[in-house]
Short mmCIF file of C-alpha atoms in Angstrom, two decimals:
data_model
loop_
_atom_site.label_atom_id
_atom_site.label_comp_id
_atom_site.label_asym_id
_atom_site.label_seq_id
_atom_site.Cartn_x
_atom_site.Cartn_y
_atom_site.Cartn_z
CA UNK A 1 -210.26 7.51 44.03
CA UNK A 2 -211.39 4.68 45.78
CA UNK A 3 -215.14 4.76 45.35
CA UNK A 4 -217.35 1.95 48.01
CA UNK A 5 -220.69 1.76 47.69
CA UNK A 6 -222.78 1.75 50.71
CA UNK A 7 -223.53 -1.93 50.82
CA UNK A 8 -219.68 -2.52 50.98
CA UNK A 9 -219.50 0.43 53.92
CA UNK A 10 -222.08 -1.64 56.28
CA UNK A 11 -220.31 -4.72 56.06
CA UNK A 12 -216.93 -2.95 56.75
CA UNK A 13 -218.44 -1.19 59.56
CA UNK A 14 -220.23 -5.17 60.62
CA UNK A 15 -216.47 -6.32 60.88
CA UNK A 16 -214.92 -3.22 62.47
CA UNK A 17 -218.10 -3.42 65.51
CA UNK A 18 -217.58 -7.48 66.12
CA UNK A 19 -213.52 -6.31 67.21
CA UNK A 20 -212.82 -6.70 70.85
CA UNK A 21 -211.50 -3.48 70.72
CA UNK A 22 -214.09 -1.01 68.91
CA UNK A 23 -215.11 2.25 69.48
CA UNK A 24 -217.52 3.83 67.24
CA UNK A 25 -215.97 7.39 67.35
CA UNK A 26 -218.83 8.42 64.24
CA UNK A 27 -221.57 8.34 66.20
CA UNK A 28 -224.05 11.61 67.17
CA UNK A 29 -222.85 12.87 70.61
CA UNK A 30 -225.80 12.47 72.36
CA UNK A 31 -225.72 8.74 71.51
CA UNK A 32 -221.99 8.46 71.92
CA UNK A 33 -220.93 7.37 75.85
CA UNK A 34 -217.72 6.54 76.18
CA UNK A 35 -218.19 5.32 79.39
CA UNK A 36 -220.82 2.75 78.05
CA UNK A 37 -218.65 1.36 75.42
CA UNK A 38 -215.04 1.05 77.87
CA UNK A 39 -217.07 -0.29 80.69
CA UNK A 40 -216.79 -4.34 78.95
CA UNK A 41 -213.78 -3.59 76.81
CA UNK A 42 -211.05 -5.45 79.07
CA UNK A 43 -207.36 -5.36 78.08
CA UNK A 44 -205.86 -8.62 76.79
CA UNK A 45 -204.48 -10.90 79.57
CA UNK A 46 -206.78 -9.18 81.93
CA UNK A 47 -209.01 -11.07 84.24
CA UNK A 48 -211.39 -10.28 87.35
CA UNK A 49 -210.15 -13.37 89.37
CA UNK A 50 -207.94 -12.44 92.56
CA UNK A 51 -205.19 -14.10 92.21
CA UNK A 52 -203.75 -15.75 95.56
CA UNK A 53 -200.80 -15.09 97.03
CA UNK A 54 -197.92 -16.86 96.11
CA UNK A 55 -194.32 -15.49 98.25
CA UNK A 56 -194.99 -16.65 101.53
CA UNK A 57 -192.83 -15.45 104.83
CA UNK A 58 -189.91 -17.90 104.52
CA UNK A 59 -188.77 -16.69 101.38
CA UNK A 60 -189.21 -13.01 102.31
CA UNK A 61 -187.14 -14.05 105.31
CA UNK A 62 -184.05 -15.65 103.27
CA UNK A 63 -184.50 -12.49 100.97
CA UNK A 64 -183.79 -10.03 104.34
CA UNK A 65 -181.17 -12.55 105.34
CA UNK A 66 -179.14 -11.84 102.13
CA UNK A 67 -179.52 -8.27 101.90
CA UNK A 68 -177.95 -7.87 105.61
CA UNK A 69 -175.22 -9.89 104.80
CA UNK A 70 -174.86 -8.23 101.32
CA UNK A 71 -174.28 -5.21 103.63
CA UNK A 72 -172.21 -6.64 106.10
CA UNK A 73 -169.57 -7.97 103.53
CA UNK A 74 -169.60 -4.30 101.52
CA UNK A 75 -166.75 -3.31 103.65
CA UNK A 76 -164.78 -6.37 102.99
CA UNK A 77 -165.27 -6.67 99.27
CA UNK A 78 -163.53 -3.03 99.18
CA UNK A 79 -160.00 -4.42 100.33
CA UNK A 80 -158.94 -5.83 97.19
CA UNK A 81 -159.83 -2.33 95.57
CA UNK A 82 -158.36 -0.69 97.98
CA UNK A 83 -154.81 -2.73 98.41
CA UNK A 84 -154.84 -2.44 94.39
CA UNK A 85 -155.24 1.65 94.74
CA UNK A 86 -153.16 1.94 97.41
CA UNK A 87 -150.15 0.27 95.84
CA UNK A 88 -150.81 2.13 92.52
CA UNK A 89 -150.49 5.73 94.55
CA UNK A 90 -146.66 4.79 94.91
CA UNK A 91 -145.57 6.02 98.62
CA UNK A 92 -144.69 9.79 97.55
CA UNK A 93 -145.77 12.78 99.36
CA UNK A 94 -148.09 14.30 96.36
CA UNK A 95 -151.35 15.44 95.91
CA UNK A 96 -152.82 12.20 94.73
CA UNK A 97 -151.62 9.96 97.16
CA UNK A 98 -152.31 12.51 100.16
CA UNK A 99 -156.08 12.56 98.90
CA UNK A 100 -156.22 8.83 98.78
CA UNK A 101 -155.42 8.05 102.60
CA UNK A 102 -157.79 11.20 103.50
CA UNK A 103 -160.60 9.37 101.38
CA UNK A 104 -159.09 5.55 102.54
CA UNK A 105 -158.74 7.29 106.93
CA UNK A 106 -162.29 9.21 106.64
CA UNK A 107 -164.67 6.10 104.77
CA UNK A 108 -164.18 3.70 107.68
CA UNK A 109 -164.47 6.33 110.19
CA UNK A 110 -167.65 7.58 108.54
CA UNK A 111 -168.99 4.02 107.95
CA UNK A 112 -168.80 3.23 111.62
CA UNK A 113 -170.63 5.75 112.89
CA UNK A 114 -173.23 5.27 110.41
CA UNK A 115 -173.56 1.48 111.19
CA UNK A 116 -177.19 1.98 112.78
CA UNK A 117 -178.62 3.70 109.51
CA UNK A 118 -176.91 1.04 107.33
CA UNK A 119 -178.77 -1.78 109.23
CA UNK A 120 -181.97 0.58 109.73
CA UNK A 121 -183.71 -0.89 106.97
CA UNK A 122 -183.12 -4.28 107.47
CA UNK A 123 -185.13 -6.38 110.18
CA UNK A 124 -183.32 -7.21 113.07
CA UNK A 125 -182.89 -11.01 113.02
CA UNK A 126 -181.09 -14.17 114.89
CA UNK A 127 -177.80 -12.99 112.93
CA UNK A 128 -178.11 -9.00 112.97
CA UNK A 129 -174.66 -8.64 115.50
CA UNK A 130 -172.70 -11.42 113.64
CA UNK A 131 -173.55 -9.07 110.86
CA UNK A 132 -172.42 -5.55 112.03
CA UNK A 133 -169.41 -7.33 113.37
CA UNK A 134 -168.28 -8.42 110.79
CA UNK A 135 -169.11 -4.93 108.55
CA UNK A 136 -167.16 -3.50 111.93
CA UNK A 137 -164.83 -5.95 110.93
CA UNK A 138 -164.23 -5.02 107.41
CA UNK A 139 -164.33 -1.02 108.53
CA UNK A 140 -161.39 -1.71 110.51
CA UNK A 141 -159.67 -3.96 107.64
CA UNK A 142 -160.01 -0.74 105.66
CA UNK A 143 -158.42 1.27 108.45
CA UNK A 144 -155.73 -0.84 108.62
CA UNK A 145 -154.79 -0.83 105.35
CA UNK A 146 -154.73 3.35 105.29
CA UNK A 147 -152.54 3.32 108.48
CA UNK A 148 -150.17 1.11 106.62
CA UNK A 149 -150.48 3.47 103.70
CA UNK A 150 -149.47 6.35 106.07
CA UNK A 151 -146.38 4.30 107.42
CA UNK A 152 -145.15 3.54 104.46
CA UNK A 153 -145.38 7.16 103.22
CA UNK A 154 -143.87 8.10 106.58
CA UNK A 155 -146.74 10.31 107.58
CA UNK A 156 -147.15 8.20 110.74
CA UNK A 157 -144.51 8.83 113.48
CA UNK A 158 -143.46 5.51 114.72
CA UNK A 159 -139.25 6.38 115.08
CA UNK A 160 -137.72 7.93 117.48
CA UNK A 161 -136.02 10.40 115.51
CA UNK A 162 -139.83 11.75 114.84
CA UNK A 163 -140.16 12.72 118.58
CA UNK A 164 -136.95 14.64 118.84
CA UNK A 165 -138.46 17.86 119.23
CA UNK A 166 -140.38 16.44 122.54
CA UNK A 167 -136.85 14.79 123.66
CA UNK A 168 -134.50 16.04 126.23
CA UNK A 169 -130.83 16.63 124.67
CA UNK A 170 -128.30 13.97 125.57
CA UNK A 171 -126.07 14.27 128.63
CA UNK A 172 -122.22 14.25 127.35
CA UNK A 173 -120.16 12.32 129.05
CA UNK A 174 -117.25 13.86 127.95
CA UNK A 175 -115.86 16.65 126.54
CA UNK A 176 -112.40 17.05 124.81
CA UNK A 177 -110.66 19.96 123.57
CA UNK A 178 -107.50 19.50 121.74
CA UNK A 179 -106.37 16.59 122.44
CA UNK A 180 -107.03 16.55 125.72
CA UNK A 181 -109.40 14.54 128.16
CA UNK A 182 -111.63 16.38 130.38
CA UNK A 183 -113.76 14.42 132.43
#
């Protein structure tokens, strides 16, 4: 049993009360105010100088500046994926490859129109159309590359012999029967 006598209890208690970070949680209640003892008891690194403010307008300018063109290159930095994807479909008529141009026809479409909310958040600066040009730019980069898809799949009717229902039937010049000529 560990056994202190009461002399070596006061000077224990002398070392625990000179700590920074003390709270006496013995005491009677009517003596004991938490409030008293928390009131100068400061966390370490805290201090009660303001501090002054150090980011000043410029830099919260270039910070903008790089966000909107962060958003106005998003568009472009998808071609590469989407080239990559696109060849990797293969140029079949499946399921796959018919969700792919559905997802690579609607995401530029749906981009566009949402062009205004992209940019919302961003302050409109000196370079704000440049910007949404060029994320217009890279919308229609994507679009291009999912008509191509559709071309190459042959979903895209760009040969005459995919308008034949909507074309008149050939005049014959001639007709023969047998071996004979009838003009």
């Amino acid at each position: 049993m560990n056994s202190m006598t009461s002399g070596q209890i006061s000077s224990s208690s002398k070392s625990f009360k000179q700590r920074k970070w003390y709270i006496d949680l013995n005491r009677k209640p009517e003596k004991f105010s938490v409030a008293n003892q928390i009131e100068n008891i400061q966390p370490a690194g805290y201090t009660d100088k303001t501090l002054s403010d150090t980011t000043n307008q410029e830099e919260g300018n270039r910070l903008i500046g790089m966000r909107s063109w962060d958003i106005a290159t998003g568009p472009l930095k998808q071609v590469p994926m989407n080239m990559m994807i696109s060849w990797m479909a293969g140029n079949s008529i499946a399921l796959f490859p018919i969700m792919f141009v559905g997802m690579l026809l609607f995401r530029p479409f749906q981009s566009m129109f949402a062009m205004s909310k992209a940019f919302e958040t961003i302050e409109s600066g000196q370079n704000s159309i440049i910007q949404k040009l060029v994320y217009l730019l890279g919308n229609l980069v994507n679009l291009a590359i999912a008509l191509y898809k559709c071309h190459s799949m042959g979903l895209l009717p760009t040969y005459a012999s995919d308008w034949l229902a909507f074309a008149n039937p050939q005049e014959r010049m001639e007709y023969s029967f047998g071996g004979f000529s009838l003009n």
